[in-house]
Amino acid sequence: MRKPALLLLLAGLAACATEGGEPVTAPAVPVVSAPARLAERLPAQAGTFQRGATAPIELPLPGVEVAYATAGRSAAGFVQVVRPPSEAPPDGPGSLVAQDEYQRMVAAAQRGAGPHRRLRVVQESDQPPNAPLFRCAHLEGTYGRTPVTSTSCVGAAGGQLLRLRVSMPRRDPPAADPRAFIADIAAALRAP
């Protein structure tokens, strides 16, 4: 069988595997020795977000944070790659350490940084839908008088814990698509 025909056959089989929203098996991200090594795999662009500075962090766990923002900074986000507090979790949102960190991150987002920053969870989902790498909470609320939306996610890849957040003013149409951002981050981490 020639190479192009084989590729078409494999693409057709992959399409069949995703019909009905069933999860597919995604390639595992190779385990890395340090959060900064995995952060190197993050893309220069994810959805409509451009990559910004990378900075070391110590809290909530030691690692690195990569900033992202849209043109004009109408939406901003970050991806934190942190060393897990215990053994290296498997890829995805299912490990106990990822689930615990997800609960902490969502509780902190709902609590806010003061009396004028309040968010509530409006939906939870695994992202990307057909090959989840993250558990995400989609939140709405206010920062002062400004209505906002925020998406907070936790997952694991390459033996590291991942924390991700996207925030923007709430408007119609939205300033950016958080799901496209998350999908591009997951694809970059899984790329060979």
CSV table of C-alpha atoms in Angstrom, one decimal:
chain,number,residue,atom,x,y,z
A,1,MET,CA,0.0,0.0,0.0
A,2,ARG,CA,1.4,3.4,-0.9
A,3,LYS,CA,2.0,6.0,1.8
A,4,PRO,CA,-0.8,8.5,0.8
A,5,ALA,CA,-3.4,5.7,0.7
A,6,LEU,CA,-2.3,4.5,4.1
A,7,LEU,CA,-2.6,8.0,5.5
A,8,LEU,CA,-6.1,8.4,4.2
A,9,LEU,CA,-7.1,5.0,5.7
A,10,LEU,CA,-5.6,6.1,9.1
A,11,ALA,CA,-7.4,9.4,8.9
A,12,GLY,CA,-10.7,7.6,8.1
A,13,LEU,CA,-10.2,5.3,11.1
A,14,ALA,CA,-9.5,8.2,13.4
A,15,ALA,CA,-12.7,10.0,12.2
A,16,CYS,CA,-14.7,6.8,13.0
A,17,ALA,CA,-13.1,6.7,16.4
A,18,THR,CA,-14.3,10.2,17.3
A,19,GLU,CA,-17.9,9.8,16.1
A,20,GLY,CA,-20.4,10.3,18.9
A,21,GLY,CA,-18.0,12.2,21.1
A,22,GLU,CA,-16.2,9.1,22.3
A,23,PRO,CA,-12.8,9.7,23.8
A,24,VAL,CA,-9.8,8.7,21.7
A,25,THR,CA,-6.5,7.6,23.0
A,26,ALA,CA,-4.0,10.5,22.5
A,27,PRO,CA,-0.3,10.0,22.5
A,28,ALA,CA,1.4,10.3,25.9
A,29,VAL,CA,3.6,13.2,26.5
A,30,PRO,CA,7.2,12.0,27.2
A,31,VAL,CA,8.1,12.5,30.9
A,32,VAL,CA,10.5,15.4,31.5
A,33,SER,CA,12.7,16.0,34.5
A,34,ALA,CA,11.7,19.6,35.2
A,35,PRO,CA,8.7,21.9,34.6
A,36,ALA,CA,10.8,24.3,32.5
A,37,ARG,CA,11.6,21.5,30.0
A,38,LEU,CA,7.9,20.8,29.4
A,39,ALA,CA,7.1,24.6,29.2
A,40,GLU,CA,9.5,24.8,26.2
A,41,ARG,CA,6.9,22.8,24.3
A,42,LEU,CA,4.2,25.5,24.7
A,43,PRO,CA,3.4,27.2,21.4
A,44,ALA,CA,4.1,30.8,20.4
A,45,GLN,CA,0.4,31.1,19.5
A,46,ALA,CA,-2.6,29.2,20.9
A,47,GLY,CA,-6.0,30.1,19.5
A,48,THR,CA,-5.9,33.9,19.2
A,49,PHE,CA,-3.4,34.2,22.2
A,50,GLN,CA,0.3,35.1,21.7
A,51,ARG,CA,2.9,33.8,24.1
A,52,GLY,CA,4.5,36.3,26.5
A,53,ALA,CA,7.1,36.0,29.2
A,54,THR,CA,8.1,32.9,31.1
A,55,ALA,CA,8.7,33.4,34.8
A,56,PRO,CA,9.7,31.0,37.6
A,57,ILE,CA,7.0,30.5,40.3
A,58,GLU,CA,7.1,29.0,43.8
A,59,LEU,CA,3.4,29.0,44.7
A,60,PRO,CA,1.2,27.1,44.7
A,61,LEU,CA,4.0,24.7,43.6
A,62,PRO,CA,7.5,25.3,42.2
A,63,GLY,CA,7.6,25.6,38.4
A,64,VAL,CA,7.2,28.1,35.6
A,65,GLU,CA,4.4,30.3,34.4
A,66,VAL,CA,4.0,31.2,30.7
A,67,ALA,CA,1.9,34.3,30.1
A,68,TYR,CA,-0.5,34.6,27.1
A,69,ALA,CA,-2.7,37.4,25.8
A,70,THR,CA,-4.7,38.4,22.8
A,71,ALA,CA,-3.9,41.5,20.7
A,72,GLY,CA,-4.8,44.6,22.7
A,73,ARG,CA,-4.9,42.4,25.9
A,74,SER,CA,-8.7,42.0,25.7
A,75,ALA,CA,-8.2,38.5,27.0
A,76,ALA,CA,-5.3,37.2,29.1
A,77,GLY,CA,-4.2,33.8,30.4
A,78,PHE,CA,-1.4,31.7,31.6
A,79,VAL,CA,-0.1,28.1,31.6
A,80,GLN,CA,1.7,27.0,34.7
A,81,VAL,CA,3.8,23.9,34.6
A,82,VAL,CA,4.6,22.8,38.1
A,83,ARG,CA,6.3,19.9,39.9
A,84,PRO,CA,3.6,17.7,41.4
A,85,PRO,CA,3.7,17.3,45.2
A,86,SER,CA,4.0,13.6,45.0
A,87,GLU,CA,4.8,11.0,42.3
A,88,ALA,CA,4.5,12.0,38.6
A,89,PRO,CA,0.8,11.8,37.6
A,90,PRO,CA,-0.3,10.2,34.4
A,91,ASP,CA,-1.3,12.4,31.5
A,92,GLY,CA,-4.8,13.9,31.8
A,93,PRO,CA,-7.1,15.2,34.5
A,94,GLY,CA,-7.8,11.8,36.2
A,95,SER,CA,-5.0,11.5,38.8
A,96,LEU,CA,-5.7,12.2,42.4
A,97,VAL,CA,-3.1,15.0,42.5
A,98,ALA,CA,-4.7,16.7,39.4
A,99,GLN,CA,-8.2,16.3,40.9
A,100,ASP,CA,-7.1,17.8,44.3
A,101,GLU,CA,-5.3,20.7,42.5
A,102,TYR,CA,-8.4,21.3,40.4
A,103,GLN,CA,-10.6,21.6,43.5
A,104,ARG,CA,-8.1,24.0,45.1
A,105,MET,CA,-7.9,26.2,41.9
A,106,VAL,CA,-11.7,26.4,41.4
A,107,ALA,CA,-12.2,27.2,45.1
A,108,ALA,CA,-9.6,30.0,45.0
A,109,ALA,CA,-11.2,31.4,41.8
A,110,GLN,CA,-14.7,31.4,43.4
A,111,ARG,CA,-13.3,33.0,46.6
A,112,GLY,CA,-11.7,35.8,44.7
A,113,ALA,CA,-9.0,38.2,45.7
A,114,GLY,CA,-11.3,40.4,47.7
A,115,PRO,CA,-15.0,41.4,48.1
A,116,HIS,CA,-15.2,42.9,44.6
A,117,ARG,CA,-14.0,39.8,42.7
A,118,ARG,CA,-16.6,37.1,42.7
A,119,LEU,CA,-17.0,34.2,40.3
A,120,ARG,CA,-19.3,31.2,40.1
A,121,VAL,CA,-18.9,28.0,38.2
A,122,VAL,CA,-21.4,27.8,35.3
A,123,GLN,CA,-20.0,24.6,33.6
A,124,GLU,CA,-17.4,22.0,34.1
A,125,SER,CA,-15.9,19.9,31.3
A,126,ASP,CA,-12.9,17.9,30.2
A,127,GLN,CA,-10.9,19.6,27.5
A,128,PRO,CA,-10.2,18.9,24.6
A,129,PRO,CA,-13.4,16.9,24.5
A,130,ASN,CA,-12.2,13.8,22.5
A,131,ALA,CA,-8.8,13.5,24.2
A,132,PRO,CA,-8.9,15.3,27.5
A,133,LEU,CA,-5.7,16.6,29.0
A,134,PHE,CA,-7.5,19.1,31.4
A,135,ARG,CA,-10.5,19.3,33.7
A,136,CYS,CA,-11.9,22.8,33.3
A,137,ALA,CA,-14.3,25.1,35.2
A,138,HIS,CA,-16.0,27.8,33.2
A,139,LEU,CA,-16.8,30.7,35.5
A,140,GLU,CA,-18.7,34.0,35.3
A,141,GLY,CA,-18.9,36.9,37.7
A,142,THR,CA,-17.5,40.4,38.2
A,143,TYR,CA,-14.2,42.1,38.9
A,144,GLY,CA,-15.5,45.3,40.5
A,145,ARG,CA,-18.3,46.5,38.2
A,146,THR,CA,-16.9,44.6,35.1
A,147,PRO,CA,-18.7,41.4,34.1
A,148,VAL,CA,-16.1,38.7,33.4
A,149,THR,CA,-15.7,35.1,32.2
A,150,SER,CA,-12.9,32.9,33.3
A,151,THR,CA,-11.8,29.4,32.6
A,152,SER,CA,-9.6,27.5,35.1
A,153,CYS,CA,-8.1,24.1,34.2
A,154,VAL,CA,-5.9,21.5,35.8
A,155,GLY,CA,-4.3,18.5,34.2
A,156,ALA,CA,-1.1,16.6,33.9
A,157,ALA,CA,1.4,15.8,31.1
A,158,GLY,CA,5.0,14.6,30.9
A,159,GLY,CA,5.0,13.8,34.6
A,160,GLN,CA,4.3,17.5,35.5
A,161,LEU,CA,1.1,19.2,36.8
A,162,LEU,CA,-0.5,21.8,34.5
A,163,ARG,CA,-2.6,24.8,35.7
A,164,LEU,CA,-4.2,27.0,33.1
A,165,ARG,CA,-6.4,30.1,33.3
A,166,VAL,CA,-8.0,32.4,30.7
A,167,SER,CA,-10.0,35.5,31.7
A,168,MET,CA,-11.7,38.3,29.8
A,169,PRO,CA,-14.6,40.8,30.0
A,170,ARG,CA,-17.9,39.1,29.4
A,171,ARG,CA,-19.4,40.3,26.1
A,172,ASP,CA,-21.0,39.1,22.9
A,173,PRO,CA,-19.1,38.0,20.9
A,174,PRO,CA,-16.4,36.9,23.3
A,175,ALA,CA,-12.9,38.5,23.0
A,176,ALA,CA,-11.4,35.0,22.6
A,177,ASP,CA,-12.2,31.3,22.5
A,178,PRO,CA,-10.8,29.6,25.6
A,179,ARG,CA,-11.5,26.1,24.2
A,180,ALA,CA,-9.4,26.9,21.1
A,181,PHE,CA,-6.6,28.0,23.4
A,182,ILE,CA,-6.8,24.8,25.5
A,183,ALA,CA,-6.9,22.6,22.4
A,184,ASP,CA,-3.8,24.3,20.9
A,185,ILE,CA,-1.9,24.0,24.2
A,186,ALA,CA,-2.8,20.2,24.5
A,187,ALA,CA,-1.8,19.7,20.8
A,188,ALA,CA,1.6,21.4,21.3
A,189,LEU,CA,2.3,19.3,24.4
A,190,ARG,CA,1.4,16.1,22.6
A,191,ALA,CA,3.3,16.9,19.4
A,192,PRO,CA,6.1,14.5,18.6
